[in-house]
Coordinates of C-alpha atoms in Angstrom, one line a residue:
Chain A
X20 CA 157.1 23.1 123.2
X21 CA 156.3 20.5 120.4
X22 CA 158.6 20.7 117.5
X23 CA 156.2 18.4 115.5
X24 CA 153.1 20.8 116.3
X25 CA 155.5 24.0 115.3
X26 CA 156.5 22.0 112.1
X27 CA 153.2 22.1 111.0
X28 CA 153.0 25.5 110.4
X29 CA 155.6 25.4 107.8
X30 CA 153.4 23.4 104.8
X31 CA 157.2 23.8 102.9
X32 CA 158.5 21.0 105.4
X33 CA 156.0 19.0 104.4
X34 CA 156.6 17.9 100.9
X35 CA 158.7 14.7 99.2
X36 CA 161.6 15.2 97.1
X37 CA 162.3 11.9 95.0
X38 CA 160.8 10.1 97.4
X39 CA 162.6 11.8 100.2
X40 CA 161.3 13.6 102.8
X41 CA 162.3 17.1 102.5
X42 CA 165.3 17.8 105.1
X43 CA 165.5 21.7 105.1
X44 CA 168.7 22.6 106.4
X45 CA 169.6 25.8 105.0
X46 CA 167.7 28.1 107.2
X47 CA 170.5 30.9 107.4
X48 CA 170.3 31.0 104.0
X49 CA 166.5 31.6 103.9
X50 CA 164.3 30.4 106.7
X51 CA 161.2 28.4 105.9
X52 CA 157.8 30.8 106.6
X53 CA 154.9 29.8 108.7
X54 CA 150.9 30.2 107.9
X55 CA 150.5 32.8 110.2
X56 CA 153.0 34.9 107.8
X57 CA 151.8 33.8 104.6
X58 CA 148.3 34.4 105.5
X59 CA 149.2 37.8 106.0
X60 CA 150.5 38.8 103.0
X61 CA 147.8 36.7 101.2
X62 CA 145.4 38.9 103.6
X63 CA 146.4 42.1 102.5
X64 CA 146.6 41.7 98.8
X65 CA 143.0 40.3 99.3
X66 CA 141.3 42.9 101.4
X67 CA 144.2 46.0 102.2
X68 CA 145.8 46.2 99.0
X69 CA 146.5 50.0 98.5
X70 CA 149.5 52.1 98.5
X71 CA 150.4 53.6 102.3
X72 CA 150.8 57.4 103.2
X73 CA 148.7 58.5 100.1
X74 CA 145.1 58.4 99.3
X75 CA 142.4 59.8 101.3
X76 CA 140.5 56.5 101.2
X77 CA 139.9 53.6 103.7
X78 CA 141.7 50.7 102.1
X79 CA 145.0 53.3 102.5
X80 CA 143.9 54.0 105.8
X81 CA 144.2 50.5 106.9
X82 CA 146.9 49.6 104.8
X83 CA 149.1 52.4 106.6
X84 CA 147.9 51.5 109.9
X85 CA 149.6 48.1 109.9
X86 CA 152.5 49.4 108.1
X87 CA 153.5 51.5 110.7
X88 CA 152.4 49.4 113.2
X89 CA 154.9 47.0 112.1
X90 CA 157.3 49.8 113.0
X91 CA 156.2 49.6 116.1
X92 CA 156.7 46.3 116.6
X93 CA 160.7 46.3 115.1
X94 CA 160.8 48.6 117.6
X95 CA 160.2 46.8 120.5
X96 CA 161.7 43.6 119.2
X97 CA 165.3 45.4 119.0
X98 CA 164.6 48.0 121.9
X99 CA 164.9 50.8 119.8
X100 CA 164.5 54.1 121.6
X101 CA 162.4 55.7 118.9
X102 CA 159.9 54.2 115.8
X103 CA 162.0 56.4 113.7
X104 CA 165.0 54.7 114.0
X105 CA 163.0 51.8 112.0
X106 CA 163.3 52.1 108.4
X107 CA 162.0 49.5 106.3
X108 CA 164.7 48.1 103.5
X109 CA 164.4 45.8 101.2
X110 CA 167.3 43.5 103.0
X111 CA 170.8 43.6 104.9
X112 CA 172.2 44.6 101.3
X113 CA 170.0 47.4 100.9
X114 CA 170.1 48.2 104.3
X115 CA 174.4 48.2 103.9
X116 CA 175.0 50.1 100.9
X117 CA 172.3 53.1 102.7
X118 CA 174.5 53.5 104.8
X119 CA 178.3 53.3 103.0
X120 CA 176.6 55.7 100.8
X121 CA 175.3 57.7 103.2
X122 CA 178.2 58.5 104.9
X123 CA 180.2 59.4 102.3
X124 CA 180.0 62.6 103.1
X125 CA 181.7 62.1 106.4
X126 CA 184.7 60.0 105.0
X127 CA 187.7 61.2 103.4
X128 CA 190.9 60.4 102.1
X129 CA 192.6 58.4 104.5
X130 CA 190.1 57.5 106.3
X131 CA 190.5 54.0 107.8
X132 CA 187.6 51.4 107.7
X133 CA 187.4 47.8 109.8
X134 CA 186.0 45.3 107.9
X135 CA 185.3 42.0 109.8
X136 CA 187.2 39.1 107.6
X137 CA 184.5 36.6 108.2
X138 CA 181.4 39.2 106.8
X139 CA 179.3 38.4 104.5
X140 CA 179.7 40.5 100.8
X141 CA 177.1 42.3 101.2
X142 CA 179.2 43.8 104.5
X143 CA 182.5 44.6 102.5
X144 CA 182.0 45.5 99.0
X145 CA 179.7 48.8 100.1
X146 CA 182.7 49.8 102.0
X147 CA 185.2 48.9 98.8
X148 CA 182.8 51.1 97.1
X149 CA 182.9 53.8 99.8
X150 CA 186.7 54.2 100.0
X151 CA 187.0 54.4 95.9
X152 CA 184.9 57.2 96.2
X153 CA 186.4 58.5 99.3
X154 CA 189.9 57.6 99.6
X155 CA 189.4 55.2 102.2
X156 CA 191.5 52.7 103.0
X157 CA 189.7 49.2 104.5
X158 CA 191.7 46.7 106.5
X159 CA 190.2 43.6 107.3
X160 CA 189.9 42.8 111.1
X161 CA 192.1 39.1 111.5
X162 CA 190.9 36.2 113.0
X163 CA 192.7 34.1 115.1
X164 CA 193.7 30.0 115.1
X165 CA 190.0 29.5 116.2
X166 CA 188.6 31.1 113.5
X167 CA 187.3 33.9 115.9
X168 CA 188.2 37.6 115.8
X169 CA 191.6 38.3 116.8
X170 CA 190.9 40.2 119.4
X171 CA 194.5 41.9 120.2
X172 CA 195.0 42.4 116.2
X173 CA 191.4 44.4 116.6
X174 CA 192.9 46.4 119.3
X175 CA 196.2 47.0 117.9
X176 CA 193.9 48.8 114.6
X177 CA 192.0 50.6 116.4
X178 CA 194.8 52.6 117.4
X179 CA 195.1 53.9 113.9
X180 CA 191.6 55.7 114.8
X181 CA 188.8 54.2 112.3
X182 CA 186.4 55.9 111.2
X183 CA 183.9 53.0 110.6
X184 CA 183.9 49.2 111.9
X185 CA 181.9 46.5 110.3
X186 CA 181.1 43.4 111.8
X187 CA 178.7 41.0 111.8
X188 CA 176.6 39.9 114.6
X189 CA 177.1 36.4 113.6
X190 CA 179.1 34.7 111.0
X191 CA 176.9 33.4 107.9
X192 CA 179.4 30.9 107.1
X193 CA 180.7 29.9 110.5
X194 CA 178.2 30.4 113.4
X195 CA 180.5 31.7 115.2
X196 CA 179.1 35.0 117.6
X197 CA 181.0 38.3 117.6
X198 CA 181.1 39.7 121.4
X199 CA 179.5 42.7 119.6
X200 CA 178.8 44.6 122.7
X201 CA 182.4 44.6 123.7
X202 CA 184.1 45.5 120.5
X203 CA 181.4 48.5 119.8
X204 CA 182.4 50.1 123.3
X205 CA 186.1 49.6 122.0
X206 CA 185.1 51.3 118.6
X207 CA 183.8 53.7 120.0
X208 CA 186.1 54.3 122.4
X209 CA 188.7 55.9 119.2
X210 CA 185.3 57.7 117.6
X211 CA 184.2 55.0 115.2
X212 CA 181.0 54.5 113.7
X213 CA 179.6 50.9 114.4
X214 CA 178.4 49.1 112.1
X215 CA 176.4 45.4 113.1
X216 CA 175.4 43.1 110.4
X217 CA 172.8 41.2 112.4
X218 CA 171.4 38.7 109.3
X219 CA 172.5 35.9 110.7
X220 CA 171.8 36.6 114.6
X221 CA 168.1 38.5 114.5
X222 CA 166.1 34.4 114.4
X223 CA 168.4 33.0 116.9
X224 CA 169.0 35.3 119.8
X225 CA 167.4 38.3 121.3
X226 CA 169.1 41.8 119.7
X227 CA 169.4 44.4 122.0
X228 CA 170.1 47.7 119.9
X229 CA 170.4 49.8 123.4
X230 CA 173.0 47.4 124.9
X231 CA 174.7 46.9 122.2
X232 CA 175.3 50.2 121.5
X233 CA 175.9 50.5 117.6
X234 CA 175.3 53.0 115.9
X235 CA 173.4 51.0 113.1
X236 CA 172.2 47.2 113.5
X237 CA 170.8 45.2 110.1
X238 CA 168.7 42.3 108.9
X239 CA 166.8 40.8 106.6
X240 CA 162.7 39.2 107.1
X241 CA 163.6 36.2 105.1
X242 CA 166.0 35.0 107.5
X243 CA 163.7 35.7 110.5
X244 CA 160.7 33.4 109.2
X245 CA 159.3 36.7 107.1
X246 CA 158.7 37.5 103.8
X247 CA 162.1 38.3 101.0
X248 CA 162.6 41.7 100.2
X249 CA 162.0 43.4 103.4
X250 CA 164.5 44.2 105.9
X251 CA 165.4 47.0 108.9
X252 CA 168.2 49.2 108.8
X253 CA 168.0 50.4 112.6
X254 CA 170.3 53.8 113.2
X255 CA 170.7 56.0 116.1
X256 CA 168.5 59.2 115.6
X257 CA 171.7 61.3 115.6
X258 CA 173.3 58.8 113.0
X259 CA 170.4 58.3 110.4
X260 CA 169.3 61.7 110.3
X261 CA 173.4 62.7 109.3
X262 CA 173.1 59.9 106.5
X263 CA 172.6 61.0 103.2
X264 CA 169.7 59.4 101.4
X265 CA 170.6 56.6 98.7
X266 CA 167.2 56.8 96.8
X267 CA 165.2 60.1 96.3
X268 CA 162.2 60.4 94.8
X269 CA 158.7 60.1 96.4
X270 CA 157.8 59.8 99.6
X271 CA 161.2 61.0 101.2
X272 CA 160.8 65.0 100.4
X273 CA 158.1 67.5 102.0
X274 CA 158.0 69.9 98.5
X275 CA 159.8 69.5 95.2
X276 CA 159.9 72.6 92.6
X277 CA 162.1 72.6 89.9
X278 CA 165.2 74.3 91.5
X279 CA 164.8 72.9 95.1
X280 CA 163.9 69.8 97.0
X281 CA 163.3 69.7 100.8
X282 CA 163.4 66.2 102.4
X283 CA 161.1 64.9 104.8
X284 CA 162.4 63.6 108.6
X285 CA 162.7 60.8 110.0
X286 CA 161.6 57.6 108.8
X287 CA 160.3 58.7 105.6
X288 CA 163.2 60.7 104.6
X289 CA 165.5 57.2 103.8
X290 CA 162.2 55.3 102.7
X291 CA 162.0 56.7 99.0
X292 CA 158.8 55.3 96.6
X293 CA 156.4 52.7 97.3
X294 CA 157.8 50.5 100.6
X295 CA 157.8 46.4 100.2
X296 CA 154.4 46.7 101.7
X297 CA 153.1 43.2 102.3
X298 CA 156.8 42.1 103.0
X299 CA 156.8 44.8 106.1
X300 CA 153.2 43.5 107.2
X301 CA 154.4 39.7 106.6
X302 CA 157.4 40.9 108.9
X303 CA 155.6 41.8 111.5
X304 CA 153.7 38.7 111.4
X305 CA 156.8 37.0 111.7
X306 CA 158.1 38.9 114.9
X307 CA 154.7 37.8 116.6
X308 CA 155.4 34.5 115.7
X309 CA 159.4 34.7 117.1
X310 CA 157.5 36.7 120.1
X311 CA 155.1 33.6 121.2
X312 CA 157.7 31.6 121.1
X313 CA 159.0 30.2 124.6
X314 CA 162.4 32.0 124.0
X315 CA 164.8 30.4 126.6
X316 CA 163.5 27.2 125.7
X317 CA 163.7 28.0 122.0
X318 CA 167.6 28.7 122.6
X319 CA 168.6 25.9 123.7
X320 CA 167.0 23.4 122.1
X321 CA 168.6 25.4 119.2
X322 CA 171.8 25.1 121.0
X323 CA 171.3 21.5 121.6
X324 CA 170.3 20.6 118.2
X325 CA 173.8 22.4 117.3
X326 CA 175.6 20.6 119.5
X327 CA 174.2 17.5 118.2
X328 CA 175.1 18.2 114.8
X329 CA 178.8 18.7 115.0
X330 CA 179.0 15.7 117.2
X331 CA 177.2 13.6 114.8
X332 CA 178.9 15.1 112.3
X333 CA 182.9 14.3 114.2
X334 CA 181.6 10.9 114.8
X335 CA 181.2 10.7 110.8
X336 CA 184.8 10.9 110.3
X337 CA 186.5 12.0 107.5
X338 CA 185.1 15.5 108.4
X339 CA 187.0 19.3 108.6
X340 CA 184.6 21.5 110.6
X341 CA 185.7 25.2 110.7
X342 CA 185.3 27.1 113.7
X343 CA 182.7 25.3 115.8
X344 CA 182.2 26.2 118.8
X345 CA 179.5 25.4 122.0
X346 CA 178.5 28.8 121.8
X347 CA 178.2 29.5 118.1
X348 CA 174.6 30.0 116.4
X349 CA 172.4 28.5 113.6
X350 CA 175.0 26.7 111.5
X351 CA 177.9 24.8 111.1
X352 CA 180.7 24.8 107.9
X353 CA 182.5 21.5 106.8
X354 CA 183.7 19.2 104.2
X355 CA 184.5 15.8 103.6
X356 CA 187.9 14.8 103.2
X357 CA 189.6 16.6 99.9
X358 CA 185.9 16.2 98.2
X359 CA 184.6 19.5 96.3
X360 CA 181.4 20.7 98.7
X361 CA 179.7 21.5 95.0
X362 CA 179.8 17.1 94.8
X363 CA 178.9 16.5 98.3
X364 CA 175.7 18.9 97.8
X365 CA 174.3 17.4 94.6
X366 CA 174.4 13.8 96.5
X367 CA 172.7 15.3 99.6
X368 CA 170.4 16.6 97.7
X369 CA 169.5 13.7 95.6
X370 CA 168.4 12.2 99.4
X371 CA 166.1 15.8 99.6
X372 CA 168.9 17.2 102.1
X373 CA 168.8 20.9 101.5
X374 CA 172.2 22.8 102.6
X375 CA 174.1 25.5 101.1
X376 CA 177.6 24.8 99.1
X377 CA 180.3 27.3 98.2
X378 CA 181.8 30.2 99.3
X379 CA 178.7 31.6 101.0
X380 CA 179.4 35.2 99.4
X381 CA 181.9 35.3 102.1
X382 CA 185.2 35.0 99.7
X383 CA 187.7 36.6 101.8
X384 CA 186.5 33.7 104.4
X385 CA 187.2 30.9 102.1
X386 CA 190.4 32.7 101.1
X387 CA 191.7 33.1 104.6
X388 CA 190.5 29.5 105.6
X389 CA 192.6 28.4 101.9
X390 CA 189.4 26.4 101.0
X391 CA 187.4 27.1 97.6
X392 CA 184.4 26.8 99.3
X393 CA 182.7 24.7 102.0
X394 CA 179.2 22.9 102.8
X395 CA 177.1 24.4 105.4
X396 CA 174.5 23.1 107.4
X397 CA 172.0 25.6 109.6
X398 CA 169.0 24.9 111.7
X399 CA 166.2 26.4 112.7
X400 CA 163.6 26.7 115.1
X401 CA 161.4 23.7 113.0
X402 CA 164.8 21.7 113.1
X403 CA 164.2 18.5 114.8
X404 CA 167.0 15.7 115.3
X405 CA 165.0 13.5 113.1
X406 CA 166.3 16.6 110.3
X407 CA 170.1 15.9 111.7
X408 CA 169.7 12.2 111.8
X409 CA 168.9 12.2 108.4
X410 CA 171.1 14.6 107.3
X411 CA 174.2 12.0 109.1
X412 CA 172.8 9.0 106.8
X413 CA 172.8 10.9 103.5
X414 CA 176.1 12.4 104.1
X415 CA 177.4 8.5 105.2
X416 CA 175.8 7.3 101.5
X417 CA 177.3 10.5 99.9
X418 CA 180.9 8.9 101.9
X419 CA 180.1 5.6 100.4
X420 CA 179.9 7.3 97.2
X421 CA 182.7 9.3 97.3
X422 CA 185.5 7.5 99.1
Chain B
X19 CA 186.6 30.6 75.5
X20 CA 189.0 29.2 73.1
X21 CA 191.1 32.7 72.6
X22 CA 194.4 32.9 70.9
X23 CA 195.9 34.8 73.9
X24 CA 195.9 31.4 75.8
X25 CA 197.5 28.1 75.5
X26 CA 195.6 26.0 73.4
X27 CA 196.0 21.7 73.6
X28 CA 197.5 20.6 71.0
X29 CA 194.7 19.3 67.8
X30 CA 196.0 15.4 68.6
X31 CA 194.8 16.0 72.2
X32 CA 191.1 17.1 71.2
X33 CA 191.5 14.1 68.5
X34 CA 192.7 11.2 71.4
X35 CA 189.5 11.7 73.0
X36 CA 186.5 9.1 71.9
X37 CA 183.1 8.0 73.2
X38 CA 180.8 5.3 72.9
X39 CA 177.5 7.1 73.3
X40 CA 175.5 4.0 72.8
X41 CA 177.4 2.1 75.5
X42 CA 176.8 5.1 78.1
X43 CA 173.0 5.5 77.4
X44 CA 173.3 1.6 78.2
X45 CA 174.9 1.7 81.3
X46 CA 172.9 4.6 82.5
X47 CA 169.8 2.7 81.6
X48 CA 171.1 -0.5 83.9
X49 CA 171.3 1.5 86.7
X50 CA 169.2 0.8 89.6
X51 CA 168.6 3.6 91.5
X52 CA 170.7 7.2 91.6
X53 CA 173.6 5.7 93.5
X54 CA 174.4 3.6 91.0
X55 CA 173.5 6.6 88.0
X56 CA 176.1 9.1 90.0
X57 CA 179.0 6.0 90.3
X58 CA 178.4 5.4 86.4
X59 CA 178.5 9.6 86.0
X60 CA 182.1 9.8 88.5
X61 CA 183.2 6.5 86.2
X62 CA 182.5 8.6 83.0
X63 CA 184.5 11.7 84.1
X64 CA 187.6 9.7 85.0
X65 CA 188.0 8.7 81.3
X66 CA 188.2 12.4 80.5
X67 CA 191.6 13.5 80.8
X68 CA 192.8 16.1 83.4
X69 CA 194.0 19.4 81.9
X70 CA 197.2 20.1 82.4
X71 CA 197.7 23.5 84.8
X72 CA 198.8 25.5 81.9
X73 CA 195.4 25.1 80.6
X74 CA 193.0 25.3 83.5
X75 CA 193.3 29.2 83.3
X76 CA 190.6 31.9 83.9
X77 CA 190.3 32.6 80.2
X78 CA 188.8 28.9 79.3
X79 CA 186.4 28.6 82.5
X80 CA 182.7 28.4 82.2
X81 CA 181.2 31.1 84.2
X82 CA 178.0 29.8 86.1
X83 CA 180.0 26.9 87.5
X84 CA 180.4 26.8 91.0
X85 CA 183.0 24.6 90.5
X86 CA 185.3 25.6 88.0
X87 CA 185.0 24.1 84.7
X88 CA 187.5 24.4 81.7
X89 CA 186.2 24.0 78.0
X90 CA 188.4 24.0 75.1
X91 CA 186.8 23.5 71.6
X92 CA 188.7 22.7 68.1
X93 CA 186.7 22.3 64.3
X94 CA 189.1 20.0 62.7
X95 CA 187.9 18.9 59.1
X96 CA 184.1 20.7 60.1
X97 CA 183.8 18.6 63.0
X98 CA 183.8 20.1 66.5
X99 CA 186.3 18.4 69.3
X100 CA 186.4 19.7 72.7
X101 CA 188.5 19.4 76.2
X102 CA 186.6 19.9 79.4
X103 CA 187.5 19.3 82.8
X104 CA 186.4 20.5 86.1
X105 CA 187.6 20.6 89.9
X106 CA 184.5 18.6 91.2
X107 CA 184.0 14.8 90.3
X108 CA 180.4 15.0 89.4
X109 CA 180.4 17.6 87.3
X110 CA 183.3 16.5 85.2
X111 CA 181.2 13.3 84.8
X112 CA 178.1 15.1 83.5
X113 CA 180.5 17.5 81.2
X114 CA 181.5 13.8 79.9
X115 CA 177.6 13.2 79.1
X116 CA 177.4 16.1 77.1
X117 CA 181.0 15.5 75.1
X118 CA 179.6 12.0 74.6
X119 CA 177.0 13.5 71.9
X120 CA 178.6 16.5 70.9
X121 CA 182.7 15.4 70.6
X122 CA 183.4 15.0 66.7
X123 CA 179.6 16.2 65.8
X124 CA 179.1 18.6 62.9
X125 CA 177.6 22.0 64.1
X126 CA 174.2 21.1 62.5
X127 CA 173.9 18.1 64.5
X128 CA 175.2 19.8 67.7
X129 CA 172.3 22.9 67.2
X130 CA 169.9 20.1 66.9
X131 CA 170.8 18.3 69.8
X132 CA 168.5 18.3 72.8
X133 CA 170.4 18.2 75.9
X134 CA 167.3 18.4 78.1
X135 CA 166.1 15.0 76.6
X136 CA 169.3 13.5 76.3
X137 CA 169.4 13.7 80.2
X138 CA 165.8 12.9 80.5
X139 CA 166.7 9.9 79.2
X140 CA 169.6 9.2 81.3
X141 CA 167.5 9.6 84.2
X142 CA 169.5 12.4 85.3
X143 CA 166.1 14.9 85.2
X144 CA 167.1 18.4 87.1
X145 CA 170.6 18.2 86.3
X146 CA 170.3 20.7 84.0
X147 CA 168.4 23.9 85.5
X148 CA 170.2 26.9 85.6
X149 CA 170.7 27.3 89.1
X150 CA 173.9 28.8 90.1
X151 CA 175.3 26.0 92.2
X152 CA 174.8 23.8 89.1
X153 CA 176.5 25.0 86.1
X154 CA 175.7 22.0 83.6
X155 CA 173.5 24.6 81.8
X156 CA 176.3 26.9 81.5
X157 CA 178.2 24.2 79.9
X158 CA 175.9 22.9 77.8
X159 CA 175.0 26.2 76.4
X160 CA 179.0 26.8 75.9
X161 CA 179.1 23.5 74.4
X162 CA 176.6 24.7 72.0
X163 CA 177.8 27.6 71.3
X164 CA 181.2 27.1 70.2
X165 CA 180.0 24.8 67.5
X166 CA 180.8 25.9 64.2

């Protein structure tokens, strides 16, 4: 595969900042979007643009044929057993706080709750919110010296019977992987509902909802080269049809009078008022662009280009990486020397070097790692090492600067 | 941000502190290229004193900041005087900038003041957009309105 020729599908990549090329490495964050995506949503606001599941007329007819179809395709991308395990979110977030709310039905006082310490916010404060209403207590899951989960401390908690464990897939900050499949059996093993924030995983390796075995899986387009404000919350039948619904409104009920409401089924019941249309067709654009990709080859250049970058990035000097491993995915965390990460991005920045600085909404993390925040630098499948090469320079002028 | 629930630095403290704007807007002219603009920025913010722990409490930081930034003000005489520090080196150099042409200014002069030329000028476009991992807007707009 031709990184150059892929590049070219991403017009973003191709533009100057103060006479720099643009070096885009803040992919977890959001992932740049190729033509074949934008062209899509640009297509259906030109020709399809009507509101799905309503009118009797032939712009609705099409419009709700490659809405759903999208379904379809989430559905084979994650191995779903059923379409209507799909429902279309408008992120992770969303996706997150459907389901803390939705359970809290099933959660009393008491109750225990496995948060992993390196999630993301959006994976913790749902759950805060949960056991204030609830009762609940959460206890954050350890990590150990290696910045991975502490695997005995995980099974020593799950003696105490949880009720729910929430992990992610793949650490937004770190990279690092979660041996997901393993610690779900283990969780479910005591009765636990599993919980798999997948943001950070979905562009960079295949997701196999079936052998993982969660209960729930999430992630956001925007991350996966798709649109913002579209994302999948992926449930077990069994699970999502227990949940109860976060929004109500249209769409989600079969008859309203004044005294009673019946909700509709599966999907439609936890997909309340007009859906992120365009976002769910640009998303299924995007999973036919991640699908005709060559995908082995795709993962390891990706692993390669990772492997590059923290050895270019130890060679530097003067460097802390945290928790970089061979096998971790999409990004790397560091600073320079005792330097604040917020000075360290301005100056890469001024050389058109685009990473993220700061706690990464992951404040526990920071806490835990006794760091105020941290620069990050994350790849994607448009990454070259021309990006990394450049990326060492500015940080050795940003050096020169600094110490 | 200046509350009388916290300590405050003494009025001598806010009174020590002096700038020569026109020297600043010189040097920043001189410089070459950014390099040189950021040393003359991380120059700047050494000559602002560091607050002492006692002051660099929750109550005086500028939210917006993702560094965190202090900001004490003081009208002595209808003047205004302020005290700023932050954790990161750049942005205590820019807070610097914008003490430069607001320390010991009356509050007409300070409402008058535009900051977004003033950095125009220094070259040091963009440094002002409100984007969270900035702040410098925050500041400025605290700056602004603590003037009385």
């Amino acid at each position: 595969m031709d990184v150059n020729l892929l590049r070219e599908q991403f017009p973003a990549l191709a533009q100057t900042l103060e006479g720099y090329p643009l070096c885009y490495l803040d992919t977890a964050a959001t992932s740049q979007k190729p033509k074949q995506v934008l062209d899509a949503i640009a297509n259906y606001y030109q020709y399809d643009n009507a509101n799905v599941h309503r009118a009797a007329h032939q712009l609705s007819t099409r419009a709700t044929i490659r809405y759903e179809a999208v379904r379809d395709s989430v559905q084979a991308f994650i191995h779903a057993k059923r379409r209507e395990e799909i429902i279309f979110t408008h992120g992770t977030t969303e996706g997150i706080n459907m389901i803390a709310h939705g359970l809290s039905q099933q959660v009393k006082e008491g109750d225990m709750i496995l948060i992993d310490t390196a999630a993301h916010h959006a994976n913790i404060v749902p759950w805060q919110m949960l056991a204030q209403h609830t009762g609940a207590i959460i206890k954050p899951i350890p990590l150990d010296d290696q910045l991975r989960i502490d695997h005995k401390a995980y099974l020593q908690l799950l003696k105490a019977q949880p009720v729910i464990v929430a992990l992610c897939h793949v650490s937004n900050v770190l990279g690092t992987v979660n041996p997901v499949k393993q610690m779900v059996a283990q969780a479910k093993a005591v009765g636990a509902i599993t919980v798999i924030d997948g943001a950070q995983a979905i562009a960079h390796m295949e997701v196999d909802v079936q052998q993982i075995d969660c209960d729930f899986y999430l992630f956001s387009g925007h991350k996966m080269y798709g649109p913002t404000g579209v994302g999948i919350l992926f449930g077990r039948y069994r699970q999502l049809d227990k949940l109860a619904p976060l929004l109500t409104g249209g769409e989600m009920i079969t008859s309203v009078s004044f005294e009673n409401t019946e909700f509709n089924v599966l999907p439609n019941r936890l997909e309340a008022g007009t859906p992120p249309i365009s976002e769910v067709i640009g998303l299924g654009e995007a999973i036919s662009f991640i699908n005709a990709l060559p995908k082995e080859e795709t993962q390891t250049r990706e692993a390669e280009l990772l492997a590059y970058l923290h050895t270019s990035l130890r060679g530097l000097g003067d460097i802390t990486l945290y928790g970089a491993h061979d096998d971790n995915l999409g990004a790397v965390a560091f600073n320079l020397a005792d330097e604040h990460h917020q000075d360290v991005g301005i100056l890469l920045d001024q050389q058109g070097v685009a990473v993220r600085c700061g706690h990464h909404c992951a404040m526990p993390l920071m806490q835990s790692l006794n760091i105020k925040g941290c620069c990050r630098a994350s790849i994607g499948v448009y990454t070259n090492i021309d990006d990394i090469d450049r990326f060492i320079d500015a940080l050795k002028s940003v050096k020169e600067l600094l110490l | 941000m200046s509350s009388s629930q916290i300590p405050q630095p003494a009025r001598a403290q806010f009174l020590a502190l002096t700038f020569d704007s026109e020297a600043i807007l010189a040097r920043f002219k001189h410089a070459a290229n950014w390099q040189e603009r950021y040393r003359e920025i991380m120059l700047l913010g050494k000559t602002l004193p560091k607050l002492d722990d006692a002051l660099r409490v929750e109550q005086a930081q500028v939210r917006g900041c993702e560094s965190s930034a202090w900001l004490y003000h003081c009208n002595i005489e209808g003047k205004n005087y302020y005290l700023a520090d932050s954790d990161a080196r750049i942005v205590k150099g820019l807070i610097a900038l914008l003490l430069a042409v607001t320390h010991g200014q009356s509050a007409q002069t300070i409402a008058a003041l535009d900051i977004y030329a003033y950095f125009d000028e220094l070259g040091l476009t963009g440094q002002l957009s409100p984007s969270r991992t900035n702040g410098l807007f925050a500041l400025a707009t605290a700056i602004k309105s603590e003037a009385k």
